Amino acid sequence: SRYLTVAMGQLGPIQRADSRASVVARLCAMMREAKALGAQLIVYPELALTTFFPRWYIEDPQELHAFYETTMPNADTQPLFDLARELGIGFYLGYAELAQEADGLHQYNTSILVNQQAEIIAKYRKVHVPGHSEHEPWRRFQHLEKRYFESGPGFGVTEAFGGVMGMALCNDRRWAETYRVLALQRCEMVFIGYNTPVHNAPAPQHDDLSLFHNQLSLQAGAYQNGMWVVGVAKGGLEEGVDSIGGSCIVAPSGEVISRCITKDDEVQVARCDLDWCAIYKRTTFDFDLHRRPHAYGLITAK
Ligand code: ING
């Protein structure tokens, strides 16, 4: 057995006026709780440092960039890294990244994986950026991720915490390709932070099914790839917009073995045996034995 005790650090709402310092204090409180519960790492949500700002049409670049991080760690997040080192606990954190690259400034919806020595060992940039890129005033609220974030290059894995770890973000969890591309790299556990409004403007019929679709996506991805899946929400009422909670940890069998039951800051843990992945990766989902790539060509078609 290769046990890994994982904590979900689910966040309740972050209002626009909430300072990063106040949010980091909440994250630190949950990190201490996770440590007390025996966790080796804690998984935080997507965009965990600020309110979900893509709900607004923001024209002023300076106002928009105030929601991004230009360095990581930085003055606001250093206390989280310091506490992680002190407690010897790793973490996954989602945030908006402003990246200075050779060809200029880029905006990503990013997550990092930090080890038990508080070193950043992996960075991921959201591939499936949902929503829309132009102001659509007909909506109760916007979902301008396509305006505010570029799509990242792809899905990678990192050997850490005794196994093969992967990262994804929010809408990625709805796409079967996310899990399969990770599983083809031997991924045993994937961390997925999310912010999911209850109301889905283009298809309000889905609203009552938002928690069901969340869990269905996580369970399917886990079972069909013999992977542990850790989905962690930022939920509750942010600036008048209600988002789902529903954080849960799914075993390679597809069974939910731990879940949060509020829409606030809540820590729940699960003791995950990474060896359970083999029960599926060596049988039903033995890719070498059973996959038929010759029939899958269309999957990568545009
Ligand atoms: N949020 C939502 C998500 O995929 C969404 C967007 C909601 C898409 C409902 C489709 C239906 O969970 C983010 N941040 O991706």
Coordinates of C-alpha atoms and ligand atoms in Angstrom, one line a residue:
S1 CA 0.0 0.0 0.0
R2 CA 1.0 3.6 -0.7
Y3 CA -1.3 5.6 1.5
L4 CA -1.6 9.3 0.9
T5 CA -3.9 11.3 3.2
V6 CA -5.3 14.1 1.2
A7 CA -7.4 17.1 2.5
M8 CA -9.9 19.1 0.6
G9 CA -9.6 22.8 1.5
Q10 CA -13.0 23.9 0.2
L11 CA -13.5 27.7 0.2
G12 CA -16.7 29.5 0.8
P13 CA -17.3 32.8 -1.0
I14 CA -14.6 35.5 -1.5
Q15 CA -16.2 38.9 -2.0
R16 CA -14.6 41.6 -4.2
A17 CA -13.5 43.6 -1.1
D18 CA -11.9 40.7 0.6
S19 CA -8.1 41.2 0.7
R20 CA -5.7 38.5 -0.3
A21 CA -4.3 38.6 3.2
S22 CA -7.8 37.7 4.6
V23 CA -8.1 34.9 2.1
V24 CA -4.6 33.6 2.9
A25 CA -5.5 33.6 6.6
R26 CA -8.5 31.4 5.7
L27 CA -6.2 29.1 3.7
C28 CA -3.7 28.9 6.5
A29 CA -6.4 28.0 9.1
M30 CA -7.6 25.1 6.8
M31 CA -4.0 24.0 6.4
R32 CA -3.5 23.7 10.1
E33 CA -6.8 21.8 10.4
A34 CA -5.7 19.4 7.6
K35 CA -2.3 18.8 9.3
A36 CA -4.1 18.0 12.5
L37 CA -6.2 15.5 10.6
G38 CA -3.0 13.8 9.3
A39 CA -3.0 15.1 5.8
Q40 CA 0.2 15.2 3.7
L41 CA -1.3 17.7 1.3
I42 CA -4.3 20.0 1.0
V43 CA -6.1 20.9 -2.2
Y44 CA -7.5 24.4 -2.6
P45 CA -9.9 25.6 -5.3
E46 CA -9.4 27.3 -8.7
L47 CA -8.8 31.1 -8.4
A48 CA -8.5 30.6 -4.7
L49 CA -7.1 34.1 -3.9
T50 CA -9.8 36.3 -5.3
T51 CA -13.5 36.5 -6.0
F52 CA -14.5 34.9 -9.3
F53 CA -13.9 38.1 -11.3
P54 CA -14.8 36.6 -14.8
R55 CA -18.4 37.3 -13.7
W56 CA -17.8 40.9 -14.6
Y57 CA -17.0 42.8 -17.9
I58 CA -13.9 44.7 -16.8
E59 CA -12.6 47.2 -19.4
D60 CA -9.8 48.9 -17.5
P61 CA -6.7 46.6 -17.9
Q62 CA -5.3 47.9 -14.5
E63 CA -8.5 47.0 -12.8
L64 CA -8.5 43.6 -14.4
H65 CA -4.8 42.9 -13.6
A66 CA -5.4 43.6 -9.9
F67 CA -7.0 40.2 -9.8
Y68 CA -3.8 38.4 -11.1
E69 CA -0.5 37.4 -9.4
T70 CA 2.7 38.4 -11.2
T71 CA 4.9 36.3 -9.0
M72 CA 4.4 33.1 -6.8
P73 CA 5.0 33.1 -3.9
N74 CA 4.6 36.8 -3.3
A75 CA 4.1 39.1 -0.2
D76 CA 0.4 38.0 0.1
T77 CA 1.0 34.3 -0.3
Q78 CA 4.3 33.9 1.5
P79 CA 2.6 33.1 4.8
L80 CA 1.0 30.1 3.2
F81 CA 4.3 28.8 1.9
D82 CA 6.0 29.5 5.3
L83 CA 3.2 27.6 7.1
A84 CA 3.5 24.7 4.6
R85 CA 7.2 24.4 5.3
E86 CA 6.7 24.6 9.1
L87 CA 4.0 21.9 9.1
G88 CA 5.6 19.8 6.3
I89 CA 2.4 19.7 4.2
G90 CA 2.1 20.2 0.5
F91 CA -0.7 22.0 -1.4
Y92 CA -2.4 22.6 -4.8
L93 CA -3.5 26.2 -5.3
G94 CA -5.4 27.9 -8.1
Y95 CA -4.9 31.5 -9.0
A96 CA -4.9 34.0 -11.9
E97 CA -1.4 34.3 -13.4
L98 CA 0.0 37.3 -15.3
A99 CA 3.1 35.8 -17.0
Q100 CA 5.9 37.9 -18.6
E101 CA 7.1 35.8 -21.6
A102 CA 9.5 36.5 -24.4
D103 CA 6.6 37.7 -26.6
G104 CA 4.9 39.8 -23.9
L105 CA 2.4 39.5 -21.2
H106 CA 0.1 36.4 -21.0
Q107 CA -2.9 35.8 -18.7
Y108 CA -3.6 32.2 -17.5
N109 CA -6.0 30.4 -15.1
T110 CA -3.2 28.6 -13.3
S111 CA -2.6 26.0 -10.5
I112 CA 0.6 25.0 -8.8
L113 CA 1.6 21.9 -6.9
V114 CA 3.8 22.6 -3.9
N115 CA 5.7 19.9 -2.0
Q116 CA 6.2 19.4 1.7
Q117 CA 9.3 21.6 1.6
A118 CA 7.2 24.4 0.2
E119 CA 8.8 24.2 -3.3
I120 CA 6.7 24.7 -6.4
I121 CA 7.2 21.4 -8.3
A122 CA 4.6 21.8 -11.0
K123 CA 2.6 24.5 -12.7
Y124 CA -0.5 23.9 -14.9
R125 CA -2.4 26.4 -17.1
K126 CA -6.1 25.7 -17.7
V127 CA -6.7 24.1 -21.1
H128 CA -10.6 24.1 -21.4
V129 CA -11.3 27.8 -20.8
P130 CA -15.1 28.1 -20.9
G131 CA -17.5 30.9 -21.2
H132 CA -17.3 33.7 -23.8
S133 CA -14.9 36.5 -24.8
E134 CA -17.3 39.5 -25.5
H135 CA -19.6 41.3 -23.2
E136 CA -23.0 39.6 -23.3
P137 CA -25.3 41.9 -21.3
W138 CA -28.3 39.5 -21.7
R139 CA -26.7 37.4 -19.0
R140 CA -27.5 37.8 -15.3
F141 CA -23.7 37.7 -14.9
Q142 CA -20.8 37.2 -17.3
H143 CA -18.5 34.2 -17.7
L144 CA -15.6 36.0 -19.4
E145 CA -12.9 33.4 -18.9
K146 CA -12.3 33.2 -22.7
R147 CA -11.6 37.0 -22.5
Y148 CA -9.4 36.9 -19.4
F149 CA -7.4 33.7 -19.9
E150 CA -5.4 32.0 -22.6
S151 CA -5.7 28.2 -23.0
G152 CA -2.6 26.4 -21.6
P153 CA -0.4 23.9 -23.6
G154 CA -1.6 20.7 -22.1
F155 CA -1.7 18.2 -19.2
G156 CA 1.4 16.9 -17.4
V157 CA 2.2 14.7 -14.4
T158 CA 4.7 15.0 -11.6
E159 CA 6.2 12.2 -9.4
A160 CA 5.5 13.4 -5.9
F161 CA 3.8 12.4 -2.6
G162 CA 4.7 8.7 -3.3
G163 CA 3.0 8.5 -6.7
V164 CA 2.2 10.2 -10.0
M165 CA 0.2 13.4 -9.6
G166 CA -1.7 15.5 -12.2
M167 CA -3.5 18.8 -12.2
A168 CA -6.5 20.2 -14.0
L169 CA -8.9 23.1 -13.5
C170 CA -12.7 23.4 -13.3
N171 CA -14.1 23.0 -16.8
D172 CA -11.3 20.5 -17.6
R173 CA -13.2 18.0 -15.4
R174 CA -16.1 17.9 -17.8
W175 CA -13.9 16.6 -20.7
A176 CA -13.0 12.9 -20.9
E177 CA -9.8 13.9 -22.7
T178 CA -8.4 15.6 -19.6
Y179 CA -8.3 12.3 -17.6
R180 CA -7.2 10.1 -20.5
V181 CA -4.3 12.3 -21.4
L182 CA -3.2 12.3 -17.7
A183 CA -3.8 8.5 -17.4
L184 CA -1.7 7.9 -20.5
Q185 CA 1.1 9.5 -18.5
R186 CA 0.5 7.0 -15.6
C187 CA -1.4 9.6 -13.5
E188 CA -2.7 8.1 -10.2
M189 CA -4.3 11.2 -8.6
V190 CA -5.5 14.4 -10.2
F191 CA -6.3 17.6 -8.3
I192 CA -9.1 19.8 -9.8
G193 CA -10.1 23.1 -8.2
Y194 CA -13.3 24.7 -9.5
N195 CA -15.7 27.7 -9.3
T196 CA -19.1 26.6 -10.8
P197 CA -22.1 29.0 -10.7
V198 CA -25.4 27.2 -10.1
H199 CA -26.9 29.1 -13.0
N200 CA -25.6 28.3 -16.4
A201 CA -26.9 31.2 -18.6
P202 CA -26.9 29.4 -22.0
A203 CA -28.7 26.4 -20.6
P204 CA -30.7 27.1 -17.5
Q205 CA -32.2 23.6 -17.7
H206 CA -28.9 22.4 -16.3
D207 CA -29.1 24.5 -13.1
D208 CA -30.9 21.9 -11.0
L209 CA -28.3 19.3 -12.3
S210 CA -25.2 21.3 -11.5
L211 CA -24.1 19.3 -8.5
F212 CA -25.1 16.0 -10.3
H213 CA -23.0 17.0 -13.4
N214 CA -20.1 17.9 -11.2
Q215 CA -20.0 14.6 -9.4
L216 CA -20.8 12.6 -12.5
S217 CA -17.8 14.2 -14.3
L218 CA -15.4 13.4 -11.4
Q219 CA -16.6 9.9 -10.9
A220 CA -16.5 9.0 -14.6
G221 CA -13.0 10.4 -15.0
A222 CA -11.8 8.4 -12.0
Y223 CA -13.3 5.1 -12.9
Q224 CA -12.5 5.2 -16.6
N225 CA -8.9 5.9 -15.9
G226 CA -8.2 4.0 -12.7
M227 CA -7.4 7.3 -11.0
W228 CA -8.0 9.1 -7.7
V229 CA -9.8 12.4 -8.4
V230 CA -9.9 15.3 -5.9
G231 CA -12.4 18.0 -6.8
V232 CA -12.4 21.1 -4.6
A233 CA -14.9 24.0 -4.9
K234 CA -15.0 27.6 -4.1
G235 CA -18.7 27.9 -3.4
G236 CA -21.5 29.9 -1.9
L237 CA -22.8 33.4 -2.6
E238 CA -20.1 35.6 -4.1
E239 CA -21.2 39.2 -5.0
G240 CA -24.8 37.9 -5.5
V241 CA -23.9 34.9 -7.6
D242 CA -24.4 31.4 -6.1
S243 CA -21.8 28.7 -6.9
I244 CA -22.0 25.0 -6.0
G245 CA -20.0 23.3 -3.3
G246 CA -19.8 19.5 -3.8
S247 CA -16.1 19.0 -3.2
C248 CA -15.4 15.3 -3.1
I249 CA -12.6 12.7 -3.3
V250 CA -13.3 9.8 -5.8
A251 CA -11.5 6.5 -5.7
P252 CA -10.4 4.7 -8.8
S253 CA -13.5 2.5 -8.5
G254 CA -15.6 5.7 -9.1
E255 CA -16.8 5.7 -5.5
V256 CA -17.0 9.0 -3.6
I257 CA -15.1 8.3 -0.3
S258 CA -15.1 11.8 1.2
R259 CA -17.1 14.9 0.6
C260 CA -17.7 18.4 1.9
I261 CA -21.3 19.1 3.0
T262 CA -21.3 22.9 3.3
K263 CA -20.7 25.7 0.9
D264 CA -18.3 27.4 3.2
D265 CA -14.6 26.9 4.2
E266 CA -14.6 23.2 5.1
V267 CA -11.8 20.6 5.5
Q268 CA -12.4 17.0 4.9
V269 CA -9.8 14.3 4.4
A270 CA -9.4 10.8 2.9
R271 CA -6.8 8.2 3.3
C272 CA -6.1 7.2 -0.3
D273 CA -4.1 4.1 -1.2
L274 CA -2.5 4.8 -4.5
D275 CA -2.0 1.1 -5.1
W276 CA -5.8 0.9 -5.6
C277 CA -5.3 2.4 -9.1
A278 CA -3.7 -0.9 -10.2
I279 CA -7.0 -2.7 -9.5
Y280 CA -8.3 -0.9 -12.6
K281 CA -5.2 0.0 -14.6
R282 CA -4.1 -3.6 -14.7
T283 CA -7.5 -5.1 -15.5
T284 CA -10.5 -3.3 -17.1
F285 CA -8.5 -0.3 -18.1
D286 CA -5.2 -1.9 -19.0
F287 CA -4.5 0.5 -21.8
D288 CA -1.7 -1.6 -23.4
L289 CA -4.0 -4.7 -23.5
H290 CA -7.4 -3.2 -24.4
R291 CA -7.1 0.3 -26.0
R292 CA -7.5 0.5 -29.8
P293 CA -5.9 3.8 -30.9
H294 CA -6.3 2.9 -34.5
A295 CA -10.0 3.6 -34.0
Y296 CA -9.6 6.9 -32.1
G297 CA -8.1 9.2 -34.8
L298 CA -11.0 11.6 -34.8
I299 CA -10.4 12.5 -31.1
T300 CA -7.5 14.8 -32.0
A301 CA -9.3 16.3 -35.0
K302 CA -10.1 20.0 -34.8
Ligands
ING1 N1 -16.8 27.1 -14.4 C1 -17.8 26.3 -14.9 C2 -17.4 24.8 -15.0 O1 -17.1 24.3 -16.0 C3 -19.5 26.0 -16.6 C4 -18.3 26.8 -16.3 C5 -20.6 25.8 -15.7 C6 -19.5 25.3 -17.8 C7 -21.7 25.0 -16.1 C8 -20.6 24.5 -18.2 C9 -21.7 24.4 -17.3 O2 -17.6 24.2 -14.0 C10 -15.4 27.2 -14.7 N2 -14.7 28.0 -14.0 O3 -14.9 26.5 -15.6

